[in-house]
Amino acid sequence: MFLVLPAVGYQPSDYLPIVIQFGLAIAFVAFAMTASHLIGPRRKSKVKDEAFECGIESVGNARTPISVKYFLTAILFVLFDVEVIFMYPWAVNFRALGTAGFVEMLVFITLLMAGFGYVIKKGILRWNEA
Protein backbone atom coordinates (compact mmCIF):
# COMPACT_ATOMS: atom_id res chain seq x y z
CA MET A 1 0.00 0.00 0.00
CA PHE A 2 2.65 2.51 1.01
CA LEU A 3 6.03 2.93 -0.58
CA VAL A 4 8.77 2.97 2.03
CA LEU A 5 12.00 4.58 0.94
CA PRO A 6 15.26 3.89 2.74
CA ALA A 7 16.64 6.72 4.83
CA VAL A 8 19.27 8.50 2.82
CA GLY A 9 21.63 11.01 4.35
CA TYR A 10 22.79 13.60 1.88
CA GLN A 11 26.35 14.84 2.23
CA PRO A 12 27.51 18.32 1.19
CA SER A 13 29.62 16.67 -1.51
CA ASP A 14 26.39 15.43 -3.16
CA TYR A 15 25.58 19.03 -4.06
CA LEU A 16 28.99 19.70 -5.64
CA PRO A 17 27.80 19.17 -9.27
CA ILE A 18 25.01 21.71 -8.76
CA VAL A 19 27.41 24.23 -7.26
CA ILE A 20 29.88 23.70 -10.13
CA GLN A 21 27.15 24.16 -12.76
CA PHE A 22 25.90 27.31 -11.02
CA GLY A 23 29.46 28.67 -10.87
CA LEU A 24 30.05 27.91 -14.56
CA ALA A 25 26.80 29.64 -15.51
CA ILE A 26 27.77 32.78 -13.60
CA ALA A 27 31.28 32.68 -15.08
CA PHE A 28 29.88 32.37 -18.61
CA VAL A 29 27.55 35.32 -18.12
CA ALA A 30 30.37 37.45 -16.67
CA PHE A 31 32.69 36.44 -19.53
CA ALA A 32 30.07 37.18 -22.22
CA MET A 33 29.24 40.59 -20.77
CA THR A 34 32.90 41.55 -20.37
CA ALA A 35 33.83 40.33 -23.85
CA SER A 36 30.93 42.15 -25.51
CA HIS A 37 31.87 45.34 -23.66
CA LEU A 38 35.55 45.11 -24.67
CA ILE A 39 35.14 43.82 -28.24
CA GLY A 40 31.84 45.45 -29.23
CA PRO A 41 31.60 48.59 -31.37
CA ARG A 42 31.49 52.01 -29.73
CA ARG A 43 29.72 54.16 -32.32
CA LYS A 44 27.67 56.87 -30.66
CA SER A 45 25.42 59.33 -32.39
CA LYS A 46 22.31 61.34 -31.66
CA VAL A 47 20.14 58.79 -33.47
CA LYS A 48 21.71 55.76 -31.72
CA ASP A 49 21.41 57.33 -28.27
CA GLU A 50 17.73 58.09 -28.78
CA ALA A 51 15.15 55.90 -27.04
CA PHE A 52 13.62 53.40 -29.49
CA GLU A 53 10.29 51.77 -28.91
CA CYS A 54 8.52 49.80 -31.64
CA GLY A 55 9.48 52.27 -34.36
CA ILE A 56 7.34 54.99 -32.82
CA GLU A 57 8.97 58.26 -31.85
CA SER A 58 8.55 58.97 -28.17
CA VAL A 59 6.34 61.97 -27.50
CA GLY A 60 5.50 63.45 -24.14
CA ASN A 61 6.22 62.29 -20.64
CA ALA A 62 6.56 58.59 -19.87
CA ARG A 63 5.24 59.17 -16.35
CA THR A 64 1.57 59.56 -17.31
CA PRO A 65 -0.91 57.96 -14.91
CA ILE A 66 -2.30 54.59 -16.02
CA SER A 67 -5.67 53.22 -15.00
CA VAL A 68 -5.55 50.80 -12.09
CA LYS A 69 -7.74 48.42 -14.13
CA TYR A 70 -4.73 47.67 -16.33
CA PHE A 71 -2.76 46.46 -13.31
CA LEU A 72 -5.71 44.55 -11.88
CA THR A 73 -6.16 42.73 -15.19
CA ALA A 74 -2.45 41.88 -15.33
CA ILE A 75 -2.45 40.57 -11.75
CA LEU A 76 -5.60 38.53 -12.37
CA PHE A 77 -4.09 37.03 -15.52
CA VAL A 78 -0.98 35.94 -13.61
CA LEU A 79 -3.07 34.62 -10.71
CA PHE A 80 -5.40 32.50 -12.84
CA ASP A 81 -2.55 31.41 -15.12
CA VAL A 82 -0.54 30.10 -12.17
CA GLU A 83 -3.59 28.32 -10.79
CA VAL A 84 -4.15 26.58 -14.12
CA ILE A 85 -0.53 25.38 -14.05
CA PHE A 86 -1.45 23.25 -11.02
CA MET A 87 -3.87 21.28 -13.21
CA TYR A 88 -1.13 19.79 -15.40
CA PRO A 89 0.48 17.56 -12.73
CA TRP A 90 -3.01 16.56 -11.62
CA ALA A 91 -3.93 15.52 -15.17
CA VAL A 92 -0.73 13.50 -15.53
CA ASN A 93 -1.37 11.65 -12.26
CA PHE A 94 -5.15 11.45 -12.63
CA ARG A 95 -5.43 7.66 -12.37
CA ALA A 96 -2.94 7.37 -9.50
CA LEU A 97 -4.77 10.01 -7.43
CA GLY A 98 -8.09 8.19 -7.67
CA THR A 99 -11.38 9.51 -6.35
CA ALA A 100 -9.77 11.59 -3.60
CA GLY A 101 -7.66 13.46 -6.18
CA PHE A 102 -10.73 14.04 -8.33
CA VAL A 103 -12.71 15.48 -5.41
CA GLU A 104 -9.80 17.71 -4.42
CA MET A 105 -9.60 19.05 -7.98
CA LEU A 106 -13.34 19.70 -7.97
CA VAL A 107 -12.90 21.75 -4.77
CA PHE A 108 -9.96 23.60 -6.38
CA ILE A 109 -11.92 24.40 -9.56
CA THR A 110 -14.95 25.46 -7.48
CA LEU A 111 -12.81 27.92 -5.52
CA LEU A 112 -11.18 29.12 -8.75
CA MET A 113 -14.57 29.75 -10.36
CA ALA A 114 -15.85 31.45 -7.19
CA GLY A 115 -12.92 33.86 -7.39
CA PHE A 116 -13.57 34.42 -11.09
CA GLY A 117 -17.25 35.09 -10.37
CA TYR A 118 -16.26 37.63 -7.71
CA VAL A 119 -13.97 39.38 -10.21
CA ILE A 120 -16.77 39.57 -12.79
CA LYS A 121 -19.29 40.76 -10.17
CA LYS A 122 -16.95 43.57 -9.10
CA GLY A 123 -16.61 44.65 -12.75
CA ILE A 124 -12.83 44.56 -12.79
CA LEU A 125 -12.76 43.29 -16.38
CA ARG A 126 -15.06 46.05 -17.72
CA TRP A 127 -12.84 48.54 -19.52
CA ASN A 128 -15.35 50.60 -21.49
CA GLU A 129 -17.15 52.16 -18.55
CA ALA A 130 -15.89 55.46 -17.19
PDB file of N, CA, C and O in Angstrom, residues 28-74:
ATOM      1  N   PHE A  28      30.187  32.152 -17.195  1.00  0.00           N
ATOM      2  CA  PHE A  28      29.882  32.369 -18.609  1.00  0.00           C
ATOM      3  C   PHE A  28      29.196  33.712 -18.832  1.00  0.00           C
ATOM      4  O   PHE A  28      29.529  34.442 -19.759  1.00  0.00           O
ATOM      5  N   VAL A  29      28.244  34.045 -17.985  1.00  0.00           N
ATOM      6  CA  VAL A  29      27.548  35.325 -18.117  1.00  0.00           C
ATOM      7  C   VAL A  29      28.519  36.483 -17.931  1.00  0.00           C
ATOM      8  O   VAL A  29      28.521  37.450 -18.704  1.00  0.00           O
ATOM      9  N   ALA A  30      29.374  36.393 -16.905  1.00  0.00           N
ATOM     10  CA  ALA A  30      30.368  37.449 -16.670  1.00  0.00           C
ATOM     11  C   ALA A  30      31.327  37.565 -17.852  1.00  0.00           C
ATOM     12  O   ALA A  30      31.646  38.677 -18.298  1.00  0.00           O
ATOM     13  N   PHE A  31      31.783  36.429 -18.383  1.00  0.00           N
ATOM     14  CA  PHE A  31      32.690  36.443 -19.530  1.00  0.00           C
ATOM     15  C   PHE A  31      32.012  37.063 -20.749  1.00  0.00           C
ATOM     16  O   PHE A  31      32.604  37.900 -21.445  1.00  0.00           O
ATOM     17  N   ALA A  32      30.786  36.665 -21.041  1.00  0.00           N
ATOM     18  CA  ALA A  32      30.073  37.177 -22.217  1.00  0.00           C
ATOM     19  C   ALA A  32      29.841  38.682 -22.110  1.00  0.00           C
ATOM     20  O   ALA A  32      30.022  39.415 -23.092  1.00  0.00           O
ATOM     21  N   MET A  33      29.470  39.150 -20.938  1.00  0.00           N
ATOM     22  CA  MET A  33      29.238  40.588 -20.768  1.00  0.00           C
ATOM     23  C   MET A  33      30.540  41.377 -20.886  1.00  0.00           C
ATOM     24  O   MET A  33      30.574  42.433 -21.520  1.00  0.00           O
ATOM     25  N   THR A  34      31.598  40.870 -20.296  1.00  0.00           N
ATOM     26  CA  THR A  34      32.897  41.549 -20.372  1.00  0.00           C
ATOM     27  C   THR A  34      33.421  41.551 -21.799  1.00  0.00           C
ATOM     28  O   THR A  34      33.889  42.583 -22.300  1.00  0.00           O
ATOM     29  N   ALA A  35      33.337  40.417 -22.479  1.00  0.00           N
ATOM     30  CA  ALA A  35      33.834  40.329 -23.852  1.00  0.00           C
ATOM     31  C   ALA A  35      33.036  41.242 -24.775  1.00  0.00           C
ATOM     32  O   ALA A  35      33.622  41.939 -25.618  1.00  0.00           O
ATOM     33  N   SER A  36      31.722  41.283 -24.641  1.00  0.00           N
ATOM     34  CA  SER A  36      30.927  42.151 -25.510  1.00  0.00           C
ATOM     35  C   SER A  36      31.218  43.621 -25.233  1.00  0.00           C
ATOM     36  O   SER A  36      31.194  44.447 -26.140  1.00  0.00           O
ATOM     37  N   HIS A  37      31.531  43.952 -24.002  1.00  0.00           N
ATOM     38  CA  HIS A  37      31.875  45.335 -23.661  1.00  0.00           C
ATOM     39  C   HIS A  37      33.229  45.718 -24.247  1.00  0.00           C
ATOM     40  O   HIS A  37      33.399  46.829 -24.752  1.00  0.00           O
ATOM     41  N   LEU A  38      34.199  44.803 -24.178  1.00  0.00           N
ATOM     42  CA  LEU A  38      35.547  45.106 -24.675  1.00  0.00           C
ATOM     43  C   LEU A  38      35.645  45.028 -26.195  1.00  0.00           C
ATOM     44  O   LEU A  38      36.344  45.838 -26.820  1.00  0.00           O
ATOM     45  N   ILE A  39      34.999  44.070 -26.812  1.00  0.00           N
ATOM     46  CA  ILE A  39      35.140  43.825 -28.241  1.00  0.00           C
ATOM     47  C   ILE A  39      34.110  44.595 -29.061  1.00  0.00           C
ATOM     48  O   ILE A  39      34.370  44.953 -30.207  1.00  0.00           O
ATOM     49  N   GLY A  40      32.952  44.853 -28.482  1.00  0.00           N
ATOM     50  CA  GLY A  40      31.844  45.453 -29.227  1.00  0.00           C
ATOM     51  C   GLY A  40      32.139  46.839 -29.752  1.00  0.00           C
ATOM     52  O   GLY A  40      33.026  47.547 -29.265  1.00  0.00           O
ATOM     53  N   PRO A  41      31.384  47.274 -30.788  1.00  0.00           N
ATOM     54  CA  PRO A  41      31.595  48.594 -31.372  1.00  0.00           C
ATOM     55  C   PRO A  41      31.150  49.707 -30.425  1.00  0.00           C
ATOM     56  O   PRO A  41      30.277  49.514 -29.586  1.00  0.00           O
ATOM     57  N   ARG A  42      31.797  50.857 -30.590  1.00  0.00           N
ATOM     58  CA  ARG A  42      31.487  52.005 -29.734  1.00  0.00           C
ATOM     59  C   ARG A  42      31.118  53.208 -30.599  1.00  0.00           C
ATOM     60  O   ARG A  42      31.730  54.257 -30.477  1.00  0.00           O
ATOM     61  N   ARG A  43      30.159  53.052 -31.458  1.00  0.00           N
ATOM     62  CA  ARG A  43      29.718  54.157 -32.315  1.00  0.00           C
ATOM     63  C   ARG A  43      28.547  54.857 -31.630  1.00  0.00           C
ATOM     64  O   ARG A  43      27.501  54.264 -31.436  1.00  0.00           O
ATOM     65  N   LYS A  44      28.749  56.118 -31.305  1.00  0.00           N
ATOM     66  CA  LYS A  44      27.673  56.871 -30.661  1.00  0.00           C
ATOM     67  C   LYS A  44      27.250  58.001 -31.582  1.00  0.00           C
ATOM     68  O   LYS A  44      28.079  58.650 -32.210  1.00  0.00           O
ATOM     69  N   SER A  45      25.957  58.216 -31.636  1.00  0.00           N
ATOM     70  CA  SER A  45      25.416  59.329 -32.393  1.00  0.00           C
ATOM     71  C   SER A  45      24.100  59.743 -31.751  1.00  0.00           C
ATOM     72  O   SER A  45      23.570  59.052 -30.884  1.00  0.00           O
ATOM     73  N   LYS A  46      23.572  60.860 -32.226  1.00  0.00           N
ATOM     74  CA  LYS A  46      22.315  61.343 -31.664  1.00  0.00           C
ATOM     75  C   LYS A  46      21.184  60.339 -31.917  1.00  0.00           C
ATOM     76  O   LYS A  46      20.361  60.071 -31.060  1.00  0.00           O
ATOM     77  N   VAL A  47      21.188  59.745 -33.114  1.00  0.00           N
ATOM     78  CA  VAL A  47      20.138  58.793 -33.466  1.00  0.00           C
ATOM     79  C   VAL A  47      20.273  57.508 -32.654  1.00  0.00           C
ATOM     80  O   VAL A  47      19.286  56.949 -32.168  1.00  0.00           O
ATOM     81  N   LYS A  48      21.515  57.018 -32.469  1.00  0.00           N
ATOM     82  CA  LYS A  48      21.707  55.759 -31.723  1.00  0.00           C
ATOM     83  C   LYS A  48      21.406  55.919 -30.241  1.00  0.00           C
ATOM     84  O   LYS A  48      20.983  54.971 -29.573  1.00  0.00           O
ATOM     85  N   ASP A  49      21.649  57.103 -29.688  1.00  0.00           N
ATOM     86  CA  ASP A  49      21.412  57.328 -28.266  1.00  0.00           C
ATOM     87  C   ASP A  49      19.948  57.640 -27.950  1.00  0.00           C
ATOM     88  O   ASP A  49      19.574  57.727 -26.788  1.00  0.00           O
ATOM     89  N   GLU A  50      19.136  57.803 -28.986  1.00  0.00           N
ATOM     90  CA  GLU A  50      17.732  58.092 -28.778  1.00  0.00           C
ATOM     91  C   GLU A  50      16.985  56.843 -28.316  1.00  0.00           C
ATOM     92  O   GLU A  50      17.324  55.726 -28.707  1.00  0.00           O
ATOM     93  N   ALA A  51      15.972  57.025 -27.493  1.00  0.00           N
ATOM     94  CA  ALA A  51      15.154  55.896 -27.042  1.00  0.00           C
ATOM     95  C   ALA A  51      14.358  55.348 -28.224  1.00  0.00           C
ATOM     96  O   ALA A  51      13.790  56.102 -29.005  1.00  0.00           O
ATOM     97  N   PHE A  52      14.322  54.044 -28.369  1.00  0.00           N
ATOM     98  CA  PHE A  52      13.622  53.400 -29.486  1.00  0.00           C
ATOM     99  C   PHE A  52      12.574  52.465 -28.924  1.00  0.00           C
ATOM    100  O   PHE A  52      12.865  51.626 -28.085  1.00  0.00           O
ATOM    101  N   GLU A  53      11.354  52.639 -29.402  1.00  0.00           N
ATOM    102  CA  GLU A  53      10.288  51.773 -28.913  1.00  0.00           C
ATOM    103  C   GLU A  53       9.321  51.465 -30.046  1.00  0.00           C
ATOM    104  O   GLU A  53       8.524  52.296 -30.434  1.00  0.00           O
ATOM    105  N   CYS A  54       9.430  50.305 -30.616  1.00  0.00           N
ATOM    106  CA  CYS A  54       8.518  49.802 -31.636  1.00  0.00           C
ATOM    107  C   CYS A  54       8.445  50.690 -32.869  1.00  0.00           C
ATOM    108  O   CYS A  54       7.409  50.734 -33.525  1.00  0.00           O
ATOM    109  N   GLY A  55       9.476  51.437 -33.175  1.00  0.00           N
ATOM    110  CA  GLY A  55       9.479  52.269 -34.356  1.00  0.00           C
ATOM    111  C   GLY A  55       8.681  53.543 -34.214  1.00  0.00           C
ATOM    112  O   GLY A  55       8.552  54.314 -35.152  1.00  0.00           O
ATOM    113  N   ILE A  56       8.150  53.796 -33.047  1.00  0.00           N
ATOM    114  CA  ILE A  56       7.344  54.991 -32.821  1.00  0.00           C
ATOM    115  C   ILE A  56       8.190  56.005 -32.057  1.00  0.00           C
ATOM    116  O   ILE A  56       8.813  55.675 -31.043  1.00  0.00           O
ATOM    117  N   GLU A  57       8.210  57.222 -32.556  1.00  0.00           N
ATOM    118  CA  GLU A  57       8.971  58.257 -31.854  1.00  0.00           C
ATOM    119  C   GLU A  57       8.289  58.554 -30.529  1.00  0.00           C
ATOM    120  O   GLU A  57       7.068  58.671 -30.450  1.00  0.00           O
ATOM    121  N   SER A  58       9.110  58.696 -29.492  1.00  0.00           N
ATOM    122  CA  SER A  58       8.553  58.971 -28.174  1.00  0.00           C
ATOM    123  C   SER A  58       8.130  60.434 -28.093  1.00  0.00           C
ATOM    124  O   SER A  58       8.873  61.333 -28.445  1.00  0.00           O
ATOM    125  N   VAL A  59       6.906  60.632 -27.627  1.00  0.00           N
ATOM    126  CA  VAL A  59       6.343  61.969 -27.504  1.00  0.00           C
ATOM    127  C   VAL A  59       5.767  62.102 -26.111  1.00  0.00           C
ATOM    128  O   VAL A  59       5.053  61.231 -25.639  1.00  0.00           O
ATOM    129  N   GLY A  60       6.082  63.179 -25.444  1.00  0.00           N
ATOM    130  CA  GLY A  60       5.501  63.453 -24.142  1.00  0.00           C
ATOM    131  C   GLY A  60       6.246  62.776 -23.010  1.00  0.00           C
ATOM    132  O   GLY A  60       7.336  62.227 -23.170  1.00  0.00           O
ATOM    133  N   ASN A  61       5.632  62.815 -21.857  1.00  0.00           N
ATOM    134  CA  ASN A  61       6.225  62.293 -20.637  1.00  0.00           C
ATOM    135  C   ASN A  61       5.853  60.822 -20.465  1.00  0.00           C
ATOM    136  O   ASN A  61       4.697  60.442 -20.651  1.00  0.00           O
ATOM    137  N   ALA A  62       6.814  60.012 -20.085  1.00  0.00           N
ATOM    138  CA  ALA A  62       6.556  58.591 -19.872  1.00  0.00           C
ATOM    139  C   ALA A  62       5.889  58.329 -18.532  1.00  0.00           C
ATOM    140  O   ALA A  62       5.473  57.213 -18.244  1.00  0.00           O
ATOM    141  N   ARG A  63       5.787  59.331 -17.697  1.00  0.00           N
ATOM    142  CA  ARG A  63       5.239  59.167 -16.352  1.00  0.00           C
ATOM    143  C   ARG A  63       3.759  59.523 -16.273  1.00  0.00           C
ATOM    144  O   ARG A  63       3.282  60.035 -15.274  1.00  0.00           O
ATOM    145  N   THR A  64       3.001  59.267 -17.332  1.00  0.00           N
ATOM    146  CA  THR A  64       1.574  59.560 -17.305  1.00  0.00           C
ATOM    147  C   THR A  64       0.853  58.518 -16.454  1.00  0.00           C
ATOM    148  O   THR A  64       1.235  57.347 -16.435  1.00  0.00           O
ATOM    149  N   PRO A  65      -0.177  58.922 -15.749  1.00  0.00           N
ATOM    150  CA  PRO A  65      -0.906  57.956 -14.915  1.00  0.00           C
ATOM    151  C   PRO A  65      -1.637  56.927 -15.780  1.00  0.00           C
ATOM    152  O   PRO A  65      -2.185  57.253 -16.829  1.00  0.00           O
ATOM    153  N   ILE A  66      -1.637  55.687 -15.326  1.00  0.00           N
ATOM    154  CA  ILE A  66      -2.302  54.590 -16.021  1.00  0.00           C
ATOM    155  C   ILE A  66      -3.425  54.083 -15.126  1.00  0.00           C
ATOM    156  O   ILE A  66      -3.275  54.003 -13.906  1.00  0.00           O
ATOM    157  N   SER A  67      -4.516  53.710 -15.753  1.00  0.00           N
ATOM    158  CA  SER A  67      -5.670  53.224 -15.000  1.00  0.00           C
ATOM    159  C   SER A  67      -5.298  51.994 -14.175  1.00  0.00           C
ATOM    160  O   SER A  67      -4.561  51.117 -14.629  1.00  0.00           O
ATOM    161  N   VAL A  68      -5.831  51.925 -12.969  1.00  0.00           N
ATOM    162  CA  VAL A  68      -5.549  50.796 -12.093  1.00  0.00           C
ATOM    163  C   VAL A  68      -6.152  49.509 -12.658  1.00  0.00           C
ATOM    164  O   VAL A  68      -5.683  48.415 -12.343  1.00  0.00           O
ATOM    165  N   LYS A  69      -7.135  49.612 -13.540  1.00  0.00           N
ATOM    166  CA  LYS A  69      -7.740  48.418 -14.134  1.00  0.00           C
ATOM    167  C   LYS A  69      -6.730  47.643 -14.973  1.00  0.00           C
ATOM    168  O   LYS A  69      -6.812  46.426 -15.076  1.00  0.00           O
ATOM    169  N   TYR A  70      -5.779  48.352 -15.569  1.00  0.00           N
ATOM    170  CA  TYR A  70      -4.726  47.667 -16.326  1.00  0.00           C
ATOM    171  C   TYR A  70      -3.935  46.752 -15.401  1.00  0.00           C
ATOM    172  O   TYR A  70      -3.684  45.595 -15.724  1.00  0.00           O
ATOM    173  N   PHE A  71      -3.538  47.256 -14.247  1.00  0.00           N
ATOM    174  CA  PHE A  71      -2.756  46.464 -13.312  1.00  0.00           C
ATOM    175  C   PHE A  71      -3.580  45.333 -12.705  1.00  0.00           C
ATOM    176  O   PHE A  71      -3.076  44.233 -12.491  1.00  0.00           O
ATOM    177  N   LEU A  72      -4.842  45.598 -12.418  1.00  0.00           N
ATOM    178  CA  LEU A  72      -5.706  44.549 -11.878  1.00  0.00           C
ATOM    179  C   LEU A  72      -5.870  43.410 -12.886  1.00  0.00           C
ATOM    180  O   LEU A  72      -5.827  42.236 -12.519  1.00  0.00           O
ATOM    181  N   THR A  73      -6.035  43.762 -14.158  1.00  0.00           N
ATOM    182  CA  THR A  73      -6.162  42.731 -15.188  1.00  0.00           C
ATOM    183  C   THR A  73      -4.881  41.923 -15.302  1.00  0.00           C
ATOM    184  O   THR A  73      -4.916  40.691 -15.426  1.00  0.00           O
ATOM    185  N   ALA A  74      -3.733  42.585 -15.250  1.00  0.00           N
ATOM    186  CA  ALA A  74      -2.453  41.880 -15.327  1.00  0.00           C
ATOM    187  C   ALA A  74      -2.268  40.940 -14.138  1.00  0.00           C
ATOM    188  O   ALA A  74      -1.856  39.789 -14.301  1.00  0.00           O
TER     189      ALA A  74
END
